[in-house]
Amino acid sequence: MAELPVTEAPGDPALCRGRFTISTLLGGDDPPSSVACDSSHASHQTHGSTLYMRTFGYNTIDVVPAYEHYANSALPGEPRKARPTLADLHSFLKQEGSHLHALAFDSRPSHELADGLVEDEADPNSQKSPGEPVRFGWVKGVMIRCMLNIWGVILYLRLPWITAQAGIVLTWVIILLSVLVTSITGLSISAISTNGKVKSGGTYFLISRSLGPELGGSIGLIFAFANAVGVAMHTVGFAETVRDLLQEYDTPIVDPINDIRIIGVVTVTVLLAISLAGMEWESKAQVLFFLVIMVSFANYLVGTLIPPSDDKASKGFFSYHGDIFIQNLVPNWRGVDGSFFGMFSIFFPSATGILAGANISGDLKDPAVAIPKGTLMAIFWTTISYLAISATIGSCVVRDASGDLNNTVAASSGACEGLACGYGWNFTACAQRHSCRYGLINYYQTMSMVSAFAPLITAGIFGATLSSALACLVSAAKVFQCLCQDQLYPLIGFFGKGYGKNKEPVRGYLLAYAIAVAFIIIAELNTIAPIISNFFLCSYALINFSCFHASITNSPGWRPSFRYYSKWAALFGAVVSVVIMFLLTWWAALIAIGVVLFLLLYVIYKRPEVNWGSSMQAGSYNLALSYSVGLNEVEDHIKNYRPQCLVLTGPPNFRPALVDFVGTFTQNLSLMVCGHVLIGPRKQRMSELRLIASGHTKWLNKRKIKAFYSDVLAEDLRSGVQILMQAAGLGRLKPNILVVGFKKNWQSVHPATVEDYIDILHDAFDLNYGVCVLRMRDGLNVSEVLQPHVNPVFDPAEDGRGTSKSGVGPSASGTVGTEALDEQARTIFQSGQGTKTVDIYWLFDDGGLTLLIPYLLRRKKRWGKCRVRVFVGGQINRMDQERKAIISLLSKFRLGFHEVHVLPDINQKPQAEQ
């Protein structure tokens, strides 16, 4: 650990006894004066330093571990806190008199422990500024929001009916099966949200940062759309209830359909105004809705305890009785939907809504704590409420009742059947004909009838529908805003702008409002509702799969602080979610999956330049590593021979023709490595390696060349190439062919340079490489056009022009400017070759490589129409026999080459062209 010298200030004590400083270690003549001192002296000495107390009171360059050193981004207006680099330490050791404040620390954080989700956090001890955004805790921000979104009209209007159809036992099974899926999803959400810091974007952020932009982008778009349509669905549910009340009092606005439209548009406009007022007002509205629902629950429970009036008794309510409970334990299926899966498909949407809290992750104080705690608590309490209502209403209401006050046992003359007979009521006539208007299985408003004060149940329905609509409106805008900011899809960036201290997605609110109004006006949501449910189930399936995939890849970056999850349970949840999609509505499931696949393929095609450290990348690495190691278990076979090329390109953008030619026959077939030898002192050139490697790899990717780039530092070109030939590759993925350009200027350069070139070819043969030499009329090097610095040994003037137009020759730097890397020089090998002729001079038996490369070229569309001629040597008196022998040999090779020419004068000296 390097230690800094401390400059004495007037009045400061001298250096403490026993402390080594740089000046003493580097051999200063006079040791520093020492006085007895304690920790206060050390503190006093270092108090004026910018690194005060960062290393246990010692005034050193090294720093103690801190969160800021691993964060991906700094807060606006705050200086970057980072560890000193090795360059800082080395430069300090060379400059004894350096001061701390003069050191330029590298601003890049360490990536060994960063996981891609980490960003700088505000100091918890800092005071809240006036413009700081509003943040919510786990109760108000997640639990209440999720509970409100889970509760809905199904709780009030369909749960009693499902209990009558399926019986209490099977109703509990339906509830628990639904909760099983949502609970597993909740555990997966908890694990993902505690694996680093979660920013805004909710479900989209969690999936995209786990599985990558392909699946994340598609789910983000359909999830935002599903929430926007969900606003219309819940608003229409509210509007229908209000319309029924107006019809009950005979005060319609226009007509039943238009009343729904008018009430729905007005309602969603009010919800938009609440959302635009800010998250604080929206949260207050949600708390108000929550209190209304709680009051309606209490009102219902009190009603079950009150002795029934004659009016309620005529409708089937007799308060708690054991025989009613026993009779309602078993199912009594009726109607088209009278089956277990029919009831399950109706109830399951009421168990969804668990993502409402996660969708406002950017507005939570601590998402890693709030999302797991709030989501799981919401699932628990809503499950208790569903089970309790099912059991209580099935214990005090019979299935069939007429609602006629005259249907008492005393007033009836016929026989009496059923439990109601024991309580003085005879509903036998309508029960046998299945024409009863009331009772648990016939009357949807049973909860209102049972309650102590019916209007409070209506208020609960209003609260449930409006709170769900408001939560969907906020979720749609928040998720869509994050998606727009990532710019995965075109033409949506306009909606990514945020306003105010909370960065409210005002434009997203307006878009969600427009979608909701459109579907409210259509007023035909029975068809779109199943698709929306399947979109939500797609999200559940992918969240569970994200958790499973991140766990199964064993990535070191997967370290969730929430431990109560299982990768196999997550996989089970993903599979069950897909199965439920088809159980609900098979055609809607196919539409949802089709939309996801379309958006997925679009993002795969566009390949956005984002890197989120997804589990897909970790999985790809695992597969590549596994298959690469697996290749070592089997010996090479001649049938699987592939020309794996090490191409001496230097900087690949200097010799694009060489890159394009080799890339033509290796693409999607075999390995291609672009080799670059940097010549010069190691310490001076090391800083260039990482920069130029990244730039050249990007150049290859932009040119759509599937190749690797590898560079080495060496004292001379030949030793560098020797290193490349021996070290390039991995296992069986190792080059077996060396490809070089023809040295066009061999007559004018120094003989030592030519000797190195020839020796490199000999070295390749010694290392069991095949050798290919590409020669073009105008040369291969285009560095004169690009104007960056090149390596003069490999070869600045191979095209015969050693200087640029400005008269300045290239230097030995080897660095490549950004402008040069962005340039894509056009070469002849990028276009179709038409009906040109490919001549193969197979003069000596080289193992067939001379024939294999033209064959691989002809397999490509650009070269498919080329004519191929094979030239061989022979004797003039045996030309026909030798030609037939070669044709017979080529037919055995199955190359498709049929035109063979025998050269009888191959041993004669070249003659001047006549």
mmCIF file of N, CA and C in Angstrom, residues 209-257:
data_model
loop_
_atom_site.group_PDB
_atom_site.id
_atom_site.type_symbol
_atom_site.label_atom_id
_atom_site.label_comp_id
_atom_site.label_asym_id
_atom_site.label_seq_id
_atom_site.Cartn_x
_atom_site.Cartn_y
_atom_site.Cartn_z
ATOM 1 N N ARG A 209 -34.386 -6.105 -17.611
ATOM 2 C CA ARG A 209 -33.051 -6.175 -17.018
ATOM 3 C C ARG A 209 -32.666 -7.595 -16.640
ATOM 4 N N SER A 210 -33.631 -8.495 -16.605
ATOM 5 C CA SER A 210 -33.329 -9.893 -16.297
ATOM 6 C C SER A 210 -33.176 -10.733 -17.564
ATOM 7 N N LEU A 211 -34.121 -10.606 -18.491
ATOM 8 C CA LEU A 211 -34.106 -11.434 -19.698
ATOM 9 C C LEU A 211 -33.584 -10.700 -20.925
ATOM 10 N N GLY A 212 -33.331 -9.393 -20.807
ATOM 11 C CA GLY A 212 -32.822 -8.654 -21.944
ATOM 12 C C GLY A 212 -33.901 -7.846 -22.641
ATOM 13 N N PRO A 213 -33.501 -6.991 -23.594
ATOM 14 C CA PRO A 213 -34.462 -6.091 -24.240
ATOM 15 C C PRO A 213 -35.459 -6.800 -25.141
ATOM 16 N N GLU A 214 -35.140 -7.995 -25.626
ATOM 17 C CA GLU A 214 -36.032 -8.659 -26.572
ATOM 18 C C GLU A 214 -37.371 -8.995 -25.918
ATOM 19 N N LEU A 215 -37.334 -9.812 -24.873
ATOM 20 C CA LEU A 215 -38.566 -10.166 -24.175
ATOM 21 C C LEU A 215 -39.077 -9.009 -23.331
ATOM 22 N N GLY A 216 -38.160 -8.262 -22.726
ATOM 23 C CA GLY A 216 -38.581 -7.140 -21.889
ATOM 24 C C GLY A 216 -39.329 -6.081 -22.668
ATOM 25 N N GLY A 217 -38.839 -5.759 -23.873
ATOM 26 C CA GLY A 217 -39.504 -4.742 -24.678
ATOM 27 C C GLY A 217 -40.885 -5.167 -25.125
ATOM 28 N N SER A 218 -41.026 -6.428 -25.547
ATOM 29 C CA SER A 218 -42.333 -6.890 -26.016
ATOM 30 C C SER A 218 -43.343 -6.921 -24.874
ATOM 31 N N ILE A 219 -42.918 -7.408 -23.705
ATOM 32 C CA ILE A 219 -43.832 -7.437 -22.572
ATOM 33 C C ILE A 219 -44.147 -6.024 -22.096
ATOM 34 N N GLY A 220 -43.155 -5.143 -22.105
ATOM 35 C CA GLY A 220 -43.404 -3.766 -21.674
ATOM 36 C C GLY A 220 -44.464 -3.081 -22.507
ATOM 37 N N LEU A 221 -44.419 -3.294 -23.828
ATOM 38 C CA LEU A 221 -45.385 -2.636 -24.704
ATOM 39 C C LEU A 221 -46.794 -3.197 -24.511
ATOM 40 N N ILE A 222 -46.930 -4.516 -24.487
ATOM 41 C CA ILE A 222 -48.280 -5.074 -24.350
ATOM 42 C C ILE A 222 -48.801 -4.897 -22.924
ATOM 43 N N PHE A 223 -47.894 -4.858 -21.938
ATOM 44 C CA PHE A 223 -48.342 -4.654 -20.562
ATOM 45 C C PHE A 223 -48.876 -3.236 -20.384
ATOM 46 N N ALA A 224 -48.201 -2.268 -20.986
ATOM 47 C CA ALA A 224 -48.699 -0.888 -20.920
ATOM 48 C C ALA A 224 -50.040 -0.770 -21.630
ATOM 49 N N PHE A 225 -50.173 -1.422 -22.800
ATOM 50 C CA PHE A 225 -51.443 -1.379 -23.522
ATOM 51 C C PHE A 225 -52.545 -2.084 -22.732
ATOM 52 N N ALA A 226 -52.202 -3.223 -22.110
ATOM 53 C CA ALA A 226 -53.199 -3.947 -21.327
ATOM 54 C C ALA A 226 -53.693 -3.113 -20.156
ATOM 55 N N ASN A 227 -52.802 -2.391 -19.517
ATOM 56 C CA ASN A 227 -53.228 -1.533 -18.412
ATOM 57 C C ASN A 227 -54.093 -0.383 -18.905
ATOM 58 N N ALA A 228 -53.760 0.162 -20.081
ATOM 59 C CA ALA A 228 -54.574 1.256 -20.628
ATOM 60 C C ALA A 228 -55.988 0.768 -20.939
ATOM 61 N N VAL A 229 -56.110 -0.431 -21.510
ATOM 62 C CA VAL A 229 -57.436 -0.980 -21.772
ATOM 63 C C VAL A 229 -58.100 -1.394 -20.463
ATOM 64 N N GLY A 230 -57.268 -1.810 -19.491
ATOM 65 C CA GLY A 230 -57.816 -2.132 -18.185
ATOM 66 C C GLY A 230 -58.506 -0.950 -17.531
ATOM 67 N N VAL A 231 -58.030 0.261 -17.801
ATOM 68 C CA VAL A 231 -58.707 1.466 -17.313
ATOM 69 C C VAL A 231 -60.138 1.501 -17.845
ATOM 70 N N ALA A 232 -60.284 1.217 -19.142
ATOM 71 C CA ALA A 232 -61.620 1.215 -19.737
ATOM 72 C C ALA A 232 -62.489 0.111 -19.153
ATOM 73 N N MET A 233 -61.913 -1.070 -18.916
ATOM 74 C CA MET A 233 -62.699 -2.175 -18.381
ATOM 75 C C MET A 233 -63.262 -1.850 -17.001
ATOM 76 N N HIS A 234 -62.415 -1.359 -16.114
ATOM 77 C CA HIS A 234 -62.873 -1.046 -14.761
ATOM 78 C C HIS A 234 -63.824 0.154 -14.756
ATOM 79 N N THR A 235 -63.581 1.103 -15.644
ATOM 80 C CA THR A 235 -64.462 2.262 -15.711
ATOM 81 C C THR A 235 -65.844 1.867 -16.225
ATOM 82 N N VAL A 236 -65.886 0.967 -17.205
ATOM 83 C CA VAL A 236 -67.176 0.492 -17.700
ATOM 84 C C VAL A 236 -67.917 -0.276 -16.603
ATOM 85 N N GLY A 237 -67.176 -1.051 -15.792
ATOM 86 C CA GLY A 237 -67.813 -1.726 -14.667
ATOM 87 C C GLY A 237 -68.455 -0.738 -13.708
ATOM 88 N N PHE A 238 -67.769 0.355 -13.445
ATOM 89 C CA PHE A 238 -68.333 1.407 -12.599
ATOM 90 C C PHE A 238 -69.551 2.053 -13.275
ATOM 91 N N ALA A 239 -69.417 2.340 -14.580
ATOM 92 C CA ALA A 239 -70.500 3.009 -15.301
ATOM 93 C C ALA A 239 -71.753 2.130 -15.361
ATOM 94 N N GLU A 240 -71.579 0.827 -15.506
ATOM 95 C CA GLU A 240 -72.741 -0.063 -15.538
ATOM 96 C C GLU A 240 -73.476 -0.072 -14.194
ATOM 97 N N THR A 241 -72.719 -0.023 -13.099
ATOM 98 C CA THR A 241 -73.356 0.023 -11.782
ATOM 99 C C THR A 241 -74.148 1.315 -11.594
ATOM 100 N N VAL A 242 -73.568 2.428 -12.017
ATOM 101 C CA VAL A 242 -74.275 3.718 -11.911
ATOM 102 C C VAL A 242 -75.505 3.716 -12.809
ATOM 103 N N ARG A 243 -75.373 3.159 -14.003
ATOM 104 C CA ARG A 243 -76.525 3.098 -14.907
ATOM 105 C C ARG A 243 -77.662 2.277 -14.298
ATOM 106 N N ASP A 244 -77.318 1.150 -13.661
ATOM 107 C CA ASP A 244 -78.355 0.326 -13.033
ATOM 108 C C ASP A 244 -79.061 1.090 -11.915
ATOM 109 N N LEU A 245 -78.302 1.887 -11.186
ATOM 110 C CA LEU A 245 -78.918 2.707 -10.137
ATOM 111 C C LEU A 245 -79.865 3.742 -10.746
ATOM 112 N N LEU A 246 -79.437 4.352 -11.850
ATOM 113 C CA LEU A 246 -80.302 5.340 -12.514
ATOM 114 C C LEU A 246 -81.571 4.683 -13.033
ATOM 115 N N GLN A 247 -81.437 3.476 -13.596
ATOM 116 C CA GLN A 247 -82.626 2.781 -14.086
ATOM 117 C C GLN A 247 -83.536 2.355 -12.942
ATOM 118 N N GLU A 248 -82.925 2.017 -11.804
ATOM 119 C CA GLU A 248 -83.737 1.620 -10.654
ATOM 120 C C GLU A 248 -84.617 2.760 -10.178
ATOM 121 N N TYR A 249 -84.082 3.958 -10.278
ATOM 122 C CA TYR A 249 -84.862 5.132 -9.879
ATOM 123 C C TYR A 249 -85.522 5.812 -11.078
ATOM 124 N N ASP A 250 -85.474 5.139 -12.248
ATOM 125 C CA ASP A 250 -86.145 5.614 -13.457
ATOM 126 C C ASP A 250 -85.685 7.011 -13.865
ATOM 127 N N THR A 251 -84.340 7.212 -13.836
ATOM 128 C CA THR A 251 -83.777 8.517 -14.241
ATOM 129 C C THR A 251 -82.609 8.313 -15.204
ATOM 130 N N PRO A 252 -82.858 7.702 -16.374
ATOM 131 C CA PRO A 252 -81.752 7.515 -17.328
ATOM 132 C C PRO A 252 -81.312 8.843 -17.942
ATOM 133 N N ILE A 253 -80.067 8.896 -18.399
ATOM 134 C CA ILE A 253 -79.553 10.101 -19.066
ATOM 135 C C ILE A 253 -80.025 10.127 -20.512
ATOM 136 N N VAL A 254 -79.692 9.102 -21.291
ATOM 137 C CA VAL A 254 -80.134 9.017 -22.689
ATOM 138 C C VAL A 254 -80.749 7.638 -22.928
ATOM 139 N N ASP A 255 -79.869 6.647 -23.065
ATOM 140 C CA ASP A 255 -80.283 5.251 -23.220
ATOM 141 C C ASP A 255 -79.199 4.397 -22.582
ATOM 142 N N PRO A 256 -79.457 3.110 -22.347
ATOM 143 C CA PRO A 256 -78.501 2.282 -21.592
ATOM 144 C C PRO A 256 -77.067 2.311 -22.142
ATOM 145 N N ILE A 257 -76.897 2.192 -23.468
ATOM 146 C CA ILE A 257 -75.543 2.147 -24.033
ATOM 147 C C ILE A 257 -74.858 3.497 -23.899
#
